[in-house]
JSON list of C-alpha atoms in Angstrom, two decimals:
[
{"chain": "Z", "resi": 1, "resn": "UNK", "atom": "CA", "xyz": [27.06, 0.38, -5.01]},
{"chain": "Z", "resi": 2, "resn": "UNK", "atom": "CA", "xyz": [28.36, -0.79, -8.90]},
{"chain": "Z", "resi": 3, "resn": "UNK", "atom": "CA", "xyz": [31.68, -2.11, -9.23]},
{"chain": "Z", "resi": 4, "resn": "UNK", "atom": "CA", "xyz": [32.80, 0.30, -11.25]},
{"chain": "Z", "resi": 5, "resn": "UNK", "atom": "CA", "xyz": [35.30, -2.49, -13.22]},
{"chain": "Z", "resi": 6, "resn": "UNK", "atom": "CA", "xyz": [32.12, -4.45, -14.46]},
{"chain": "Z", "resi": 7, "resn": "UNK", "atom": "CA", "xyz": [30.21, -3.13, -17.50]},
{"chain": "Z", "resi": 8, "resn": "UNK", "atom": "CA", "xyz": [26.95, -2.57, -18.28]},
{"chain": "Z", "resi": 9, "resn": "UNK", "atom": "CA", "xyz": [25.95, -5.06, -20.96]},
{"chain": "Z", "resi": 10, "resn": "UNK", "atom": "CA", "xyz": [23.35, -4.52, -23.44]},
{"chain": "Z", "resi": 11, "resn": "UNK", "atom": "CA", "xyz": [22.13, -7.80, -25.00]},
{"chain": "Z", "resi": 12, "resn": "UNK", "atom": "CA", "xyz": [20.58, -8.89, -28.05]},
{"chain": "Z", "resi": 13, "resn": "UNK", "atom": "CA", "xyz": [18.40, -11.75, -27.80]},
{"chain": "Z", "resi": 14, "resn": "UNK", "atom": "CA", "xyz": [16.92, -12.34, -31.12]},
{"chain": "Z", "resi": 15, "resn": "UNK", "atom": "CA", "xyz": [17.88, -11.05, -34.63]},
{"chain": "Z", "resi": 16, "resn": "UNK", "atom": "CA", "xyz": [20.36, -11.18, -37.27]},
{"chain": "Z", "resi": 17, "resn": "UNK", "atom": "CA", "xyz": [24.01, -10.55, -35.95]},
{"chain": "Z", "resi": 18, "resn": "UNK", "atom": "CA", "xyz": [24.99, -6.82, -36.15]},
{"chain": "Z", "resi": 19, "resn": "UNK", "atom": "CA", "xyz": [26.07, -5.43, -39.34]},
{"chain": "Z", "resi": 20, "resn": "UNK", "atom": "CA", "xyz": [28.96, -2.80, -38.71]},
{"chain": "Z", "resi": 21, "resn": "UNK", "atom": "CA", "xyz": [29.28, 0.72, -40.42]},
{"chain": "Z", "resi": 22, "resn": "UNK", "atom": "CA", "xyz": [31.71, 2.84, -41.48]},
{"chain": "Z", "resi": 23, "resn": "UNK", "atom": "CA", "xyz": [30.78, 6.38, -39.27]},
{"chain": "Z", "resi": 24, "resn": "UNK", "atom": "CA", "xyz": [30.23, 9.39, -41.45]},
{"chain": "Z", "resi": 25, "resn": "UNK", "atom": "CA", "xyz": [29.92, 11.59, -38.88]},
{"chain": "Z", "resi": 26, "resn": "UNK", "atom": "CA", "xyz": [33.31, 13.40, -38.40]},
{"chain": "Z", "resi": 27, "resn": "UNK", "atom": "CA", "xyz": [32.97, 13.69, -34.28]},
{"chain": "Z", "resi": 28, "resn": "UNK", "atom": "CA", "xyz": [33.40, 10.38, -34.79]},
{"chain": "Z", "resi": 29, "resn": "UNK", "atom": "CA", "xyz": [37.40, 10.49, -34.78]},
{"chain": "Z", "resi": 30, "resn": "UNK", "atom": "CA", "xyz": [37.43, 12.06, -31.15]},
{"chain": "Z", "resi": 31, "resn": "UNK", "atom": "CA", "xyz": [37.27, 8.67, -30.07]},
{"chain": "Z", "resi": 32, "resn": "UNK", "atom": "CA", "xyz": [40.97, 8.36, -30.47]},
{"chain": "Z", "resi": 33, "resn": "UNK", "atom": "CA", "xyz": [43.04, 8.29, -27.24]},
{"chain": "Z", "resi": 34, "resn": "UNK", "atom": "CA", "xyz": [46.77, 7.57, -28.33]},
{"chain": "Z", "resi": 35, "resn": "UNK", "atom": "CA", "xyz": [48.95, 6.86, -31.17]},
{"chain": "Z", "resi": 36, "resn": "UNK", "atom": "CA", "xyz": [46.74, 4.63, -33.01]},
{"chain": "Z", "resi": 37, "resn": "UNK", "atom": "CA", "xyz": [42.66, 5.05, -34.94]},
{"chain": "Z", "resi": 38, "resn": "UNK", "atom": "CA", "xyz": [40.24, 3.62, -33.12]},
{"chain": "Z", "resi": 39, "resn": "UNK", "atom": "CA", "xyz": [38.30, 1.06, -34.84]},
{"chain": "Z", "resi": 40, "resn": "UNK", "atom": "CA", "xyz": [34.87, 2.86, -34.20]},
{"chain": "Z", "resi": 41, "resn": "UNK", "atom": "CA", "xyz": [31.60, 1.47, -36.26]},
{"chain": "Z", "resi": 42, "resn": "UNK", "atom": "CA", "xyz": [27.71, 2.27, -36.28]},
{"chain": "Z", "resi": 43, "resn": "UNK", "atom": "CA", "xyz": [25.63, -0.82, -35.93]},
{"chain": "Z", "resi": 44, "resn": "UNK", "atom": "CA", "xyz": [21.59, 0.05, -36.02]},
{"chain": "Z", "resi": 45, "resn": "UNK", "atom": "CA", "xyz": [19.34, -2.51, -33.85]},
{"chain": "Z", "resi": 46, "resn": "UNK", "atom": "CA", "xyz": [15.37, -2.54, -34.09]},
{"chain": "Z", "resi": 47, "resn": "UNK", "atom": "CA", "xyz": [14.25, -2.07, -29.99]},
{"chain": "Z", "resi": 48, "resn": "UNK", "atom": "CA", "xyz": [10.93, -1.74, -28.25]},
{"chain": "Z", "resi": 49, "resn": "UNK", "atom": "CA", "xyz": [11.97, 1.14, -25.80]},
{"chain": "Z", "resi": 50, "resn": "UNK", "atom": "CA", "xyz": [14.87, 2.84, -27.20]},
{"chain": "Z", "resi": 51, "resn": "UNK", "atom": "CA", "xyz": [15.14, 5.93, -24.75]},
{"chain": "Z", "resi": 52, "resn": "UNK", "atom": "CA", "xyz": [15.46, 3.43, -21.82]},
{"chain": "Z", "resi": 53, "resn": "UNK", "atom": "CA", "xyz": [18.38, 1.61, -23.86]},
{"chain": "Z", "resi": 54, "resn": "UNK", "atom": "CA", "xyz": [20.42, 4.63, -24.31]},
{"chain": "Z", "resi": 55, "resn": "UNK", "atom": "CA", "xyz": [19.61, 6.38, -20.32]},
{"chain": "Z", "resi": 56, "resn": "UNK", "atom": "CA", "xyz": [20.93, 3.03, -19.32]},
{"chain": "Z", "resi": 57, "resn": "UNK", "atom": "CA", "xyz": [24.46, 4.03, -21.63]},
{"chain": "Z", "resi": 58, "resn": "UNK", "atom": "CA", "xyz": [24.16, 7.32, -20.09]},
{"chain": "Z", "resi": 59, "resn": "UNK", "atom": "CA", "xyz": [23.24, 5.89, -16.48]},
{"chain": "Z", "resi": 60, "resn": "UNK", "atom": "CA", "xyz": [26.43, 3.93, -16.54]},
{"chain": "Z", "resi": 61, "resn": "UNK", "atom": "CA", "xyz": [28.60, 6.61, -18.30]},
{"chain": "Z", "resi": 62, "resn": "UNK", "atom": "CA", "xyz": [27.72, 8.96, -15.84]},
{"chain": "Z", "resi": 63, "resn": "UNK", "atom": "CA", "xyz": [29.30, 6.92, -13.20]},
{"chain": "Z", "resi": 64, "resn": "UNK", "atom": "CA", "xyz": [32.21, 5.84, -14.62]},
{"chain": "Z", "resi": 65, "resn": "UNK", "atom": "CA", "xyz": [31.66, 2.26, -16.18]},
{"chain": "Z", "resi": 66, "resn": "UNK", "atom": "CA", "xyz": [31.61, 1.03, -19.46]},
{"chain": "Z", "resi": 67, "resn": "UNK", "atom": "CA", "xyz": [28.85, -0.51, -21.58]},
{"chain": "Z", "resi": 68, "resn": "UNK", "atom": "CA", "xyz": [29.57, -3.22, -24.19]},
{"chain": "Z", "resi": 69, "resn": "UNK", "atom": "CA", "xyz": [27.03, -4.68, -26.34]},
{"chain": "Z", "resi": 70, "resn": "UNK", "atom": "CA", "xyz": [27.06, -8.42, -26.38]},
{"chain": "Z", "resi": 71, "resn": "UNK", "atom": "CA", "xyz": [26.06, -10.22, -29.73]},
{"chain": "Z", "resi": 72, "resn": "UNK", "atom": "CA", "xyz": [26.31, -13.89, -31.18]},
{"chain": "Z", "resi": 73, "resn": "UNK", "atom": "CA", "xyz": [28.12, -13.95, -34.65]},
{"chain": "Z", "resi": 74, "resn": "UNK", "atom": "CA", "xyz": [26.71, -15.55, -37.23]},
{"chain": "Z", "resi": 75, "resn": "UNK", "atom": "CA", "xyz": [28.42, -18.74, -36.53]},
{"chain": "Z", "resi": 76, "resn": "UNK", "atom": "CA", "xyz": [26.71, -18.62, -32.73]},
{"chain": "Z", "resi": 77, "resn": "UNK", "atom": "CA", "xyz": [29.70, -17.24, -30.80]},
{"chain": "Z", "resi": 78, "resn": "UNK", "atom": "CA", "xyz": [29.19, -14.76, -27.76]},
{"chain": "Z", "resi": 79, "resn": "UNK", "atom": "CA", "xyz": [31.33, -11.55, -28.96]},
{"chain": "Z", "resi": 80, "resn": "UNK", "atom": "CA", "xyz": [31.16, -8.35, -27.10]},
{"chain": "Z", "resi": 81, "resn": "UNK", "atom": "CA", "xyz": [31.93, -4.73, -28.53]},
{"chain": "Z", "resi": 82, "resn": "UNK", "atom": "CA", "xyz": [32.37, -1.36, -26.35]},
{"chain": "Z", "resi": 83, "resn": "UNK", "atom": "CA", "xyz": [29.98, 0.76, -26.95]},
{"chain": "Z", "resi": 84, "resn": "UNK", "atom": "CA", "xyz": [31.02, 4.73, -26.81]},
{"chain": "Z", "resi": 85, "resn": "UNK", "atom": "CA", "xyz": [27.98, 6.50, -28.21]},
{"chain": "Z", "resi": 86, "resn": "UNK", "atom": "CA", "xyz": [24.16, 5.66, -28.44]},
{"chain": "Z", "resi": 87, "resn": "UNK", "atom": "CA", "xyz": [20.81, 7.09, -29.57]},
{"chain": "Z", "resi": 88, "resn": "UNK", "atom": "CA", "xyz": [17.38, 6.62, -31.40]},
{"chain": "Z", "resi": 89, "resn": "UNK", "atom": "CA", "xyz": [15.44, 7.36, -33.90]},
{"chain": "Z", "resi": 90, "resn": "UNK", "atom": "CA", "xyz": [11.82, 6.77, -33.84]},
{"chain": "Z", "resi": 91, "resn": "UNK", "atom": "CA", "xyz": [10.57, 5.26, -37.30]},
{"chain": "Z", "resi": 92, "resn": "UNK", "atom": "CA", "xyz": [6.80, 3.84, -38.69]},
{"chain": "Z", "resi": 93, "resn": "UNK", "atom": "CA", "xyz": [7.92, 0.62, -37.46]},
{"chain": "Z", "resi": 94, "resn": "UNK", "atom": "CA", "xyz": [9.36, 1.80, -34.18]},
{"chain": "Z", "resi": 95, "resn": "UNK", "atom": "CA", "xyz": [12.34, 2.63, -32.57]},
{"chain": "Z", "resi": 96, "resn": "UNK", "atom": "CA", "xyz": [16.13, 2.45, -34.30]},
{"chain": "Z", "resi": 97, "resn": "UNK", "atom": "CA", "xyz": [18.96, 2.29, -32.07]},
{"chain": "Z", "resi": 98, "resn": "UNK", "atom": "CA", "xyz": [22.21, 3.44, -33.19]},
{"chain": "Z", "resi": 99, "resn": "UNK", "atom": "CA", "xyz": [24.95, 2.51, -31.62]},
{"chain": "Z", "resi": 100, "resn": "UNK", "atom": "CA", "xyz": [28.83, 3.73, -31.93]},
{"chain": "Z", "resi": 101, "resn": "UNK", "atom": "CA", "xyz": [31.04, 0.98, -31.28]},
{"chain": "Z", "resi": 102, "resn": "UNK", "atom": "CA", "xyz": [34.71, -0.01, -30.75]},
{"chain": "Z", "resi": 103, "resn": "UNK", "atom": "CA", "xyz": [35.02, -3.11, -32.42]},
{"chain": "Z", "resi": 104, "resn": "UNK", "atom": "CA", "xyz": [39.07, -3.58, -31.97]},
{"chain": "Z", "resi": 105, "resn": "UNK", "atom": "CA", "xyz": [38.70, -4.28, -28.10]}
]
C-alpha cells in the first residue's frame, strides 16, 4: 500500500537546472484554490521515455498523492517543486517533457 502523505518524486540527475515559464495556456489559472494566484510555471526537460514519466504523474494522481519534481539549483542545492500537470512531446532529438509546476510551495 502507498502512504498516501509521501510524494512521488521525479528526479533529475544530470542537466542544467530547470528554467521556469510563464504558462500561456489559460487552463492554466484553474490551479487556484483560495484567495491568492498560484505561482504555476512550465519547465521543459529532455527524457528518454517520456510516456512512462507522465503515467507515473498520473499513477500517483490517480490515487491521491502528490508528485514534486526534485532539482539542484544552480548553486547545487536540492529544491523540490509540485508538479500539477505533465506531458510530452516527441521531437527529432527525442522526447520533451513539459511539466506544470507550483513553484511557491
Amino acid at each position: 500500500m502507498d502512504n498516501l502523505d509521501t510524494p512521488e518524486k521525479i528526479t533529475i540527475i544530470e542537466g542544467p537546472t530547470p528554467t521556469w515559464e510563464l504558462p500561456n495556456e489559460s487552463w492554466a489559472l484553474s490551479f487556484s484554490e483560495g484567495p491568492t494566484m498560484p505561482r504555476v510555471a512550465v519547465t521543459r526537460l529532455r527524457t528518454f521515455n517520456g510516456p512512462s514519466l507522465v503515467e507515473r504523474c498520473w499513477k500517483a494522481w490517480h490515487k491521491g498523492r502528490a508528485v514534486n519534481l526534485e532539482y539542484r539549483t544552480e548553486s547545487g542545492l536540492t529544491q523540490e517543486a509540485q508538479i500539477v500537470a505533465a506531458r510530452y512531446v516527441e521531437t527529432p532529438e527525442g522526447h520533451v517533457l513539459l511539466l506544470h509546476v507550483n513553484i511557491g510551495m
